[in-house]
GROMACS .gro file of C-alpha atoms in nm:
model
  160
    1MET     CA    1  -1.859   5.624   0.400
    2ASN     CA    2  -1.655   5.605   0.085
    3PHE     CA    3  -1.506   5.275  -0.042
    4ASP     CA    4  -1.373   5.140  -0.368
    5ARG     CA    5  -1.609   4.874  -0.505
    6LYS     CA    6  -1.337   4.721  -0.725
    7ALA     CA    7  -1.108   4.676  -0.426
    8VAL     CA    8  -1.387   4.519  -0.217
    9TRP     CA    9  -1.483   4.286  -0.504
   10SER     CA   10  -1.118   4.187  -0.554
   11ILE     CA   11  -1.081   4.094  -0.185
   12ALA     CA   12  -1.413   3.906  -0.181
   13ARG     CA   13  -1.321   3.717  -0.498
   14GLY     CA   14  -0.984   3.621  -0.344
   15TRP     CA   15  -1.155   3.481  -0.034
   16LEU     CA   16  -1.409   3.291  -0.246
   17VAL     CA   17  -1.132   3.129  -0.452
   18ALA     CA   18  -0.944   3.034  -0.133
   19ILE     CA   19  -1.259   2.875   0.015
   20LEU     CA   20  -1.332   2.682  -0.306
   21VAL     CA   21  -0.973   2.553  -0.332
   22ALA     CA   22  -0.974   2.441   0.033
   23THR     CA   23  -1.311   2.270  -0.011
   24PHE     CA   24  -1.198   2.090  -0.328
   25ALA     CA   25  -0.871   1.978  -0.166
   26ALA     CA   26  -1.056   1.834   0.134
   27ALA     CA   27  -1.311   1.659  -0.087
   28SER     CA   28  -1.046   1.500  -0.309
   29ALA     CA   29  -0.818   1.386  -0.024
   30PRO     CA   30  -0.799   1.009   0.023
   31VAL     CA   31  -1.049   0.870   0.270
   32ARG     CA   32  -0.885   0.738   0.584
   33ALA     CA   33  -1.045   0.472   0.796
   34ALA     CA   34  -1.167   0.612   1.124
   35SER     CA   35  -1.008   0.387   1.386
   36PHE     CA   36  -0.696   0.183   1.462
   37GLN     CA   37  -0.722  -0.147   1.644
   38PRO     CA   38  -0.479  -0.420   1.749
   39LEU     CA   39  -0.488  -0.748   1.556
   40GLU     CA   40  -0.289  -1.064   1.631
   41ILE     CA   41  -0.190  -1.350   1.405
   42VAL     CA   42  -0.086  -1.672   1.575
   43THR     CA   43   0.179  -1.846   1.363
   44LYS     CA   44   0.415  -2.139   1.420
   45ASN     CA   45   0.682  -1.873   1.488
   46GLY     CA   46   0.477  -1.698   1.758
   47VAL     CA   47   0.221  -1.420   1.782
   48GLN     CA   48   0.255  -1.123   1.547
   49VAL     CA   49   0.075  -0.803   1.649
   50PHE     CA   50  -0.043  -0.541   1.400
   51SER     CA   51  -0.212  -0.202   1.433
   52VAL     CA   52  -0.488  -0.195   1.172
   53GLU     CA   53  -0.722   0.067   1.034
   54MET     CA   54  -1.078  -0.058   1.004
   55ALA     CA   55  -1.248  -0.031   0.664
   56THR     CA   56  -1.615  -0.096   0.733
   57THR     CA   57  -1.813   0.162   0.533
   58GLU     CA   58  -1.855   0.122   0.157
   59GLU     CA   59  -1.646   0.435   0.096
   60GLU     CA   60  -1.363   0.308   0.320
   61LYS     CA   61  -1.370  -0.034   0.153
   62GLN     CA   62  -1.368   0.116  -0.198
   63THR     CA   63  -1.077   0.347  -0.120
   64GLY     CA   64  -0.873   0.119   0.104
   65LEU     CA   65  -0.503   0.204   0.088
   66MET     CA   66  -0.527   0.388  -0.245
   67TYR     CA   67  -0.303   0.690  -0.301
   68ARG     CA   68  -0.076   0.614  -0.006
   69LYS     CA   69   0.296   0.620  -0.081
   70GLU     CA   70   0.405   0.405   0.215
   71LEU     CA   71   0.283   0.157   0.472
   72ALA     CA   72   0.493   0.086   0.780
   73ASP     CA   73   0.580  -0.262   0.900
   74GLY     CA   74   0.329  -0.368   1.164
   75LYS     CA   75   0.053  -0.150   1.019
   76GLY     CA   76  -0.233  -0.252   0.793
   77MET     CA   77  -0.598  -0.221   0.698
   78LEU     CA   78  -0.869  -0.472   0.785
   79PHE     CA   79  -1.169  -0.483   0.549
   80ASP     CA   80  -1.492  -0.625   0.692
   81PHE     CA   81  -1.705  -0.794   0.425
   82ASN     CA   82  -1.963  -0.951   0.656
   83PRO     CA   83  -2.130  -1.187   0.578
   84GLU     CA   84  -1.869  -1.436   0.460
   85GLN     CA   85  -1.849  -1.431   0.079
   86GLU     CA   86  -1.619  -1.462  -0.223
   87ILE     CA   87  -1.410  -1.143  -0.214
   88SER     CA   88  -1.243  -0.968  -0.509
   89MET     CA   89  -0.981  -0.699  -0.461
   90TRP     CA   90  -0.749  -0.501  -0.691
   91MET     CA   91  -0.456  -0.260  -0.666
   92LYS     CA   92  -0.598   0.028  -0.870
   93ASN     CA   93  -0.444   0.359  -0.751
   94THR     CA   94  -0.246   0.170  -0.485
   95TYR     CA   95   0.123   0.260  -0.496
   96VAL     CA   96   0.249   0.022  -0.226
   97SER     CA   97   0.289  -0.351  -0.297
   98LEU     CA   98   0.082  -0.546  -0.046
   99ASP     CA   99   0.021  -0.890   0.098
  100MET     CA  100  -0.356  -0.951   0.102
  101ILE     CA  101  -0.458  -1.195   0.373
  102PHE     CA  102  -0.808  -1.338   0.324
  103ILE     CA  103  -0.965  -1.447   0.653
  104ARG     CA  104  -1.266  -1.675   0.711
  105ALA     CA  105  -1.542  -1.589   0.959
  106ASP     CA  106  -1.387  -1.824   1.216
  107GLY     CA  107  -1.064  -1.621   1.211
  108ARG     CA  108  -0.858  -1.873   1.013
  109ILE     CA  109  -0.652  -1.750   0.719
  110LEU     CA  110  -0.798  -1.886   0.395
  111ARG     CA  111  -0.546  -1.750   0.143
  112ILE     CA  112  -0.260  -1.505   0.110
  113ALA     CA  113  -0.193  -1.309  -0.211
  114GLU     CA  114   0.169  -1.205  -0.164
  115ASN     CA  115   0.357  -0.915  -0.325
  116THR     CA  116   0.066  -0.771  -0.521
  117GLU     CA  117   0.146  -0.551  -0.819
  118PRO     CA  118   0.104  -0.176  -0.751
  119LEU     CA  119  -0.151   0.008  -0.969
  120SER     CA  120  -0.278  -0.316  -1.127
  121THR     CA  121  -0.645  -0.368  -1.210
  122LYS     CA  122  -0.597  -0.746  -1.211
  123ILE     CA  123  -0.858  -0.909  -0.986
  124ILE     CA  124  -0.724  -1.078  -0.672
  125SER     CA  125  -0.977  -1.332  -0.544
  126SER     CA  126  -1.020  -1.491  -0.203
  127ARG     CA  127  -1.080  -1.822  -0.386
  128GLY     CA  128  -1.347  -1.918  -0.138
  129PRO     CA  129  -1.577  -1.764   0.122
  130ALA     CA  130  -1.403  -1.508   0.347
  131ARG     CA  131  -1.524  -1.257   0.604
  132ALA     CA  132  -1.236  -1.010   0.585
  133VAL     CA  133  -0.915  -0.905   0.414
  134LEU     CA  134  -0.607  -0.782   0.596
  135GLU     CA  135  -0.375  -0.570   0.380
  136VAL     CA  136  -0.016  -0.534   0.502
  137VAL     CA  137   0.305  -0.426   0.332
  138ALA     CA  138   0.442  -0.682   0.083
  139GLY     CA  139   0.677  -0.937   0.234
  140THR     CA  140   0.503  -0.943   0.572
  141ALA     CA  141   0.364  -1.296   0.533
  142GLN     CA  142   0.705  -1.436   0.444
  143LYS     CA  143   0.889  -1.230   0.708
  144TYR     CA  144   0.669  -1.354   0.993
  145GLY     CA  145   0.588  -1.700   0.858
  146ILE     CA  146   0.216  -1.626   0.818
  147ARG     CA  147   0.040  -1.914   0.640
  148PRO     CA  148  -0.312  -2.028   0.547
  149GLY     CA  149  -0.468  -2.193   0.850
  150ASP     CA  150  -0.308  -1.952   1.100
  151ARG     CA  151  -0.551  -1.791   1.343
  152VAL     CA  152  -0.628  -1.418   1.349
  153GLY     CA  153  -0.726  -1.265   1.682
  154HIS     CA  154  -0.959  -0.966   1.652
  155PRO     CA  155  -1.314  -0.883   1.772
  156LEU     CA  156  -1.437  -0.924   1.412
  157PHE     CA  157  -1.377  -1.296   1.452
  158GLY     CA  158  -1.510  -1.328   1.807
  159SER     CA  159  -1.172  -1.303   1.976
  160LYS     CA  160  -0.948  -1.039   2.138
   0.00000   0.00000   0.00000
């Protein structure tokens, strides 16, 4: 059998480069939370229903909504920081302005940081003990009349 070693090496090298590029692209892609779940917020204006991604692992919580260019109305990400604690967030590498809704362990909204600044490293604090943070597109709290004291319905808080 007669074959050209240079040609074989060239093909093998091409495949190796393709495999390395694909591996690097997959490794550097933003982490997406694994599951979507319904979440309800009971306001004076009625019940607002959201479809939320769960951020429960350290990697999911660290990445959050970073690198995403859009977030649809009615969608969000729920970060579980059990046990209840002072929570600090930021907008590093986050291109979409958000409303951050800090929720106590009993499911009551503690605080809302509205219209956060994209790409900012400024610390956004819960300003008290909270169990979770719900991130939704900026303007959501105002649009639906969501206020501190409103109740969040989700299994994380022993409801829904």
